[in-house]
PDB file of C-alpha atoms in Angstrom:
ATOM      1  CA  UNK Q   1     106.174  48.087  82.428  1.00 44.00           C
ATOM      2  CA  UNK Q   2     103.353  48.893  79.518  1.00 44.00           C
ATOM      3  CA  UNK Q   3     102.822  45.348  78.390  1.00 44.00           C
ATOM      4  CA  UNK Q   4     102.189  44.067  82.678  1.00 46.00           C
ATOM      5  CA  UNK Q   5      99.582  46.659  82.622  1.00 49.00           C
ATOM      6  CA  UNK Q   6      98.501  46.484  79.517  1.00 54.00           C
ATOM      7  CA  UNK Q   7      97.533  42.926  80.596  1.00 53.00           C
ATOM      8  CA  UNK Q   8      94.930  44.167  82.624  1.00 56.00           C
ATOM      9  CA  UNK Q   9      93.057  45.869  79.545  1.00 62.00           C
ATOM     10  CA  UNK Q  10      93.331  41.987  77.940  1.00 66.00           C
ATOM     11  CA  UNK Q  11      91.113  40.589  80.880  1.00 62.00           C
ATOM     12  CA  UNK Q  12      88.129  41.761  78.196  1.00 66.00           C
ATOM     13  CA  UNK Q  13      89.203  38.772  76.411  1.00 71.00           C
ATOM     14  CA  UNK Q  14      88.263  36.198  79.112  1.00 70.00           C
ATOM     15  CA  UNK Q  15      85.752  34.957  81.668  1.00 66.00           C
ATOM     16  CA  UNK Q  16      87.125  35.136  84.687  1.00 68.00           C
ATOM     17  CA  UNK Q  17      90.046  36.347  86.721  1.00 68.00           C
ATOM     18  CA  UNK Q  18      91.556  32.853  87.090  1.00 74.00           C
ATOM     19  CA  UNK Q  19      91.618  31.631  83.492  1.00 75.00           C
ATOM     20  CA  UNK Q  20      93.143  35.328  82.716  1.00 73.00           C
ATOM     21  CA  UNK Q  21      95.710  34.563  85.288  1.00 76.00           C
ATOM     22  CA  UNK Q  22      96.419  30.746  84.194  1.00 80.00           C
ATOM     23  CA  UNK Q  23      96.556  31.421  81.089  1.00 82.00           C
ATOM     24  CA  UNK Q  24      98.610  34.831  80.601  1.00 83.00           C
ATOM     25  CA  UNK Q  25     101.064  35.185  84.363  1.00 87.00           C
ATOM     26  CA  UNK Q  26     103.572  32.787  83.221  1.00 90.00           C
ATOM     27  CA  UNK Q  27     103.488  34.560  79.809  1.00 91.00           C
ATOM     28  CA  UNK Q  28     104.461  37.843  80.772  1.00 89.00           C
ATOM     29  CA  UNK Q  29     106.583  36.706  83.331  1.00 93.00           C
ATOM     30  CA  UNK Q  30     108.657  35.197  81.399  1.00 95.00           C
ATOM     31  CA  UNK Q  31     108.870  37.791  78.786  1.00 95.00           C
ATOM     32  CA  UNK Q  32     109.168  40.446  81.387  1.00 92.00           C
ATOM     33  CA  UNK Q  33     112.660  38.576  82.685  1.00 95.00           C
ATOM     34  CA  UNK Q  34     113.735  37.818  79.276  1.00 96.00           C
ATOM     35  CA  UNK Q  35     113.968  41.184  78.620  1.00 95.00           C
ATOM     36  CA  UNK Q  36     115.789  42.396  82.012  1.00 93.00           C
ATOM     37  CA  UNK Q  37     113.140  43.908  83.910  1.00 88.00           C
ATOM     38  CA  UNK Q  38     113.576  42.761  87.970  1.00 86.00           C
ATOM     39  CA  UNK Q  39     111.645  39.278  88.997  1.00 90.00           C
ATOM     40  CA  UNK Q  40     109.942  40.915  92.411  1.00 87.00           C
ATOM     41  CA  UNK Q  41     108.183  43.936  90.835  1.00 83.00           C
ATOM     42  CA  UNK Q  42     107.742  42.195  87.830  1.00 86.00           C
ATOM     43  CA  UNK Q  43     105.855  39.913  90.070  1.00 88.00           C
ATOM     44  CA  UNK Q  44     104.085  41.702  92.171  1.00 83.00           C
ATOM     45  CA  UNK Q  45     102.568  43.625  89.593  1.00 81.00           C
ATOM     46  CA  UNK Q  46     101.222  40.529  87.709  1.00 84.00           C
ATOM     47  CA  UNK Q  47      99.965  39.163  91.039  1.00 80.00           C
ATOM     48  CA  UNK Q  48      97.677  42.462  91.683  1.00 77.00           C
ATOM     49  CA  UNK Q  49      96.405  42.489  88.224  1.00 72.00           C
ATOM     50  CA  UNK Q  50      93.248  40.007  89.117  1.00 70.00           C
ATOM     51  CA  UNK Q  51      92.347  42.435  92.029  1.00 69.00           C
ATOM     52  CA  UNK Q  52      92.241  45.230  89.137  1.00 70.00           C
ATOM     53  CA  UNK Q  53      90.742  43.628  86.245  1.00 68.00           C
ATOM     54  CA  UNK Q  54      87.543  42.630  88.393  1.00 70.00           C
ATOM     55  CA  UNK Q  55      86.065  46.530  87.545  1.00 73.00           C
ATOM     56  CA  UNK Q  56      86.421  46.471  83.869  1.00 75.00           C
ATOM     57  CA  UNK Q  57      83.698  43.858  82.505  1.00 76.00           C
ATOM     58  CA  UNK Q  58      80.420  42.470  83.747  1.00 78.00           C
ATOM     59  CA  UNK Q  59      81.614  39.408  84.628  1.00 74.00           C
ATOM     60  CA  UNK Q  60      85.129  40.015  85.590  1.00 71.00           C
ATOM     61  CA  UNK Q  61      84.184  38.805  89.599  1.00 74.00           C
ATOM     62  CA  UNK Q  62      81.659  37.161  91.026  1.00 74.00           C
ATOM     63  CA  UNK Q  63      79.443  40.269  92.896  1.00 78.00           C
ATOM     64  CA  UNK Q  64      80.065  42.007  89.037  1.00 79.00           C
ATOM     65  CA  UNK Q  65      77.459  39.473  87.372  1.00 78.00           C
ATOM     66  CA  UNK Q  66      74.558  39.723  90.250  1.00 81.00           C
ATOM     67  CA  UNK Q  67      75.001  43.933  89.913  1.00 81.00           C
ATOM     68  CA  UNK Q  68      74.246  43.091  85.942  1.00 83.00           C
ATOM     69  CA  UNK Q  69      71.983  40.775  86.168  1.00 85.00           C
ATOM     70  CA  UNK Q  70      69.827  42.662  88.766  1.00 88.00           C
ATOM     71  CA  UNK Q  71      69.817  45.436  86.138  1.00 87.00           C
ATOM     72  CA  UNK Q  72      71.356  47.648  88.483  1.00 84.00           C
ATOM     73  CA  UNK Q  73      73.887  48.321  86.016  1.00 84.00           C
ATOM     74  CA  UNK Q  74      73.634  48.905  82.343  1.00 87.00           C
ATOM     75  CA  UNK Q  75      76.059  46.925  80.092  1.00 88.00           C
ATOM     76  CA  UNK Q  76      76.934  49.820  77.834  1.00 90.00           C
ATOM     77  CA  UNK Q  77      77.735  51.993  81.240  1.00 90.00           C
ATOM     78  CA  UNK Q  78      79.293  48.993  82.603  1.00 86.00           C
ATOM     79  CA  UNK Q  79      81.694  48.913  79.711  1.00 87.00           C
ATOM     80  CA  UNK Q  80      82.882  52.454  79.326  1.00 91.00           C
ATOM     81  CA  UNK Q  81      83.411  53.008  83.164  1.00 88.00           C
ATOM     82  CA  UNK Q  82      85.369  50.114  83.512  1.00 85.00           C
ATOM     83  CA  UNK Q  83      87.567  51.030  80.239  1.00 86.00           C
ATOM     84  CA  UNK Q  84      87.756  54.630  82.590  1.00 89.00           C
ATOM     85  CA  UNK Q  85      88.728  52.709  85.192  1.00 85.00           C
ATOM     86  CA  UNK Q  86      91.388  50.716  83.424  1.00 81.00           C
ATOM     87  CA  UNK Q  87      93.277  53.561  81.708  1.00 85.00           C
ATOM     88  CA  UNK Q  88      93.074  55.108  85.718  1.00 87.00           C
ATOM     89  CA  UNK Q  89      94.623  52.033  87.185  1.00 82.00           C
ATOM     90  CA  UNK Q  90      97.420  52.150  84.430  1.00 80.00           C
ATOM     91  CA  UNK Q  91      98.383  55.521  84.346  1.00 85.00           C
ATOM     92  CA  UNK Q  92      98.651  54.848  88.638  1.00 85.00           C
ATOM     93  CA  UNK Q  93     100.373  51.975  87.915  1.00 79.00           C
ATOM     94  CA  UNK Q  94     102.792  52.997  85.406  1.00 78.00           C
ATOM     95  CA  UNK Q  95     103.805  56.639  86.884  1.00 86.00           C
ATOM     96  CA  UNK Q  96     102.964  56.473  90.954  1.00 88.00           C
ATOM     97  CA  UNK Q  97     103.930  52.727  91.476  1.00 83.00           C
ATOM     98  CA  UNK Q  98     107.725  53.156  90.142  1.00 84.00           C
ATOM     99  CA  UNK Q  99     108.066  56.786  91.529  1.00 90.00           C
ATOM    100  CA  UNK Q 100     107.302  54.662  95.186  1.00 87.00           C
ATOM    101  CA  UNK Q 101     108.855  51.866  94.793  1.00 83.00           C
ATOM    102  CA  UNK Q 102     112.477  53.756  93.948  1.00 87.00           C
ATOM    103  CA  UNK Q 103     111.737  56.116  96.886  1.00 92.00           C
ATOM    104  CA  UNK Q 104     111.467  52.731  99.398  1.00 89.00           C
ATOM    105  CA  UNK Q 105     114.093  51.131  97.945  1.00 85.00           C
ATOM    106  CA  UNK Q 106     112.474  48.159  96.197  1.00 75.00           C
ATOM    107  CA  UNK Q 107     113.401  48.839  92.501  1.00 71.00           C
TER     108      UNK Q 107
END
């Protein structure tokens, strides 16, 4: 499960949530199935990654860039909350997700 969320920490890499998704879903998909791990998790996790990545830079969504341009939000603050923010959504993501999902019954 470290290298799906992991993937969110690599959105710092790109533009936007959609060429982070085109470019690196089918990636880690398929490397997550080569390597066992169970296709519906597998993909539900890389689905919700766009809806978590959009915290970590300035211009990882669309409201994100009028906050920094405004000047409402510093870039160096900007920055170290949303590397906060990341480590946050991975340590939920990578303890309380498969704790609940065993519980319900989906993996």
């Amino acid at each position: 499960m470290q290298r799906k969320d992991s993937d969110a920490l690599t959105h710092y890499l790109f533009t936007s949530g959609t060429a982070h998704t085109a470019s690196m879903f089918a990636v880690f998909l398929g490397v997550g199935l080569a390597l066992g791990l169970p296709g519906v998790p597998l993909t539900v996790m890389l689905g919700a990654i766009p809806t978590r990545m959009g915290c970590l830079t300035h211009y990882g969504n669309g409201p994100a860039s009028l906050y920094f341009g405004s000047g409402y939000v510093e870039l160096g603050a900007w920055w170290r909350t949303g590397l906060v923010l990341g480590v946050v959504h991975m340590a939920i993501w990578l303890l309380v997700g498969p704790i609940r999902w065993n519980v319900i019954g989906v993996w």
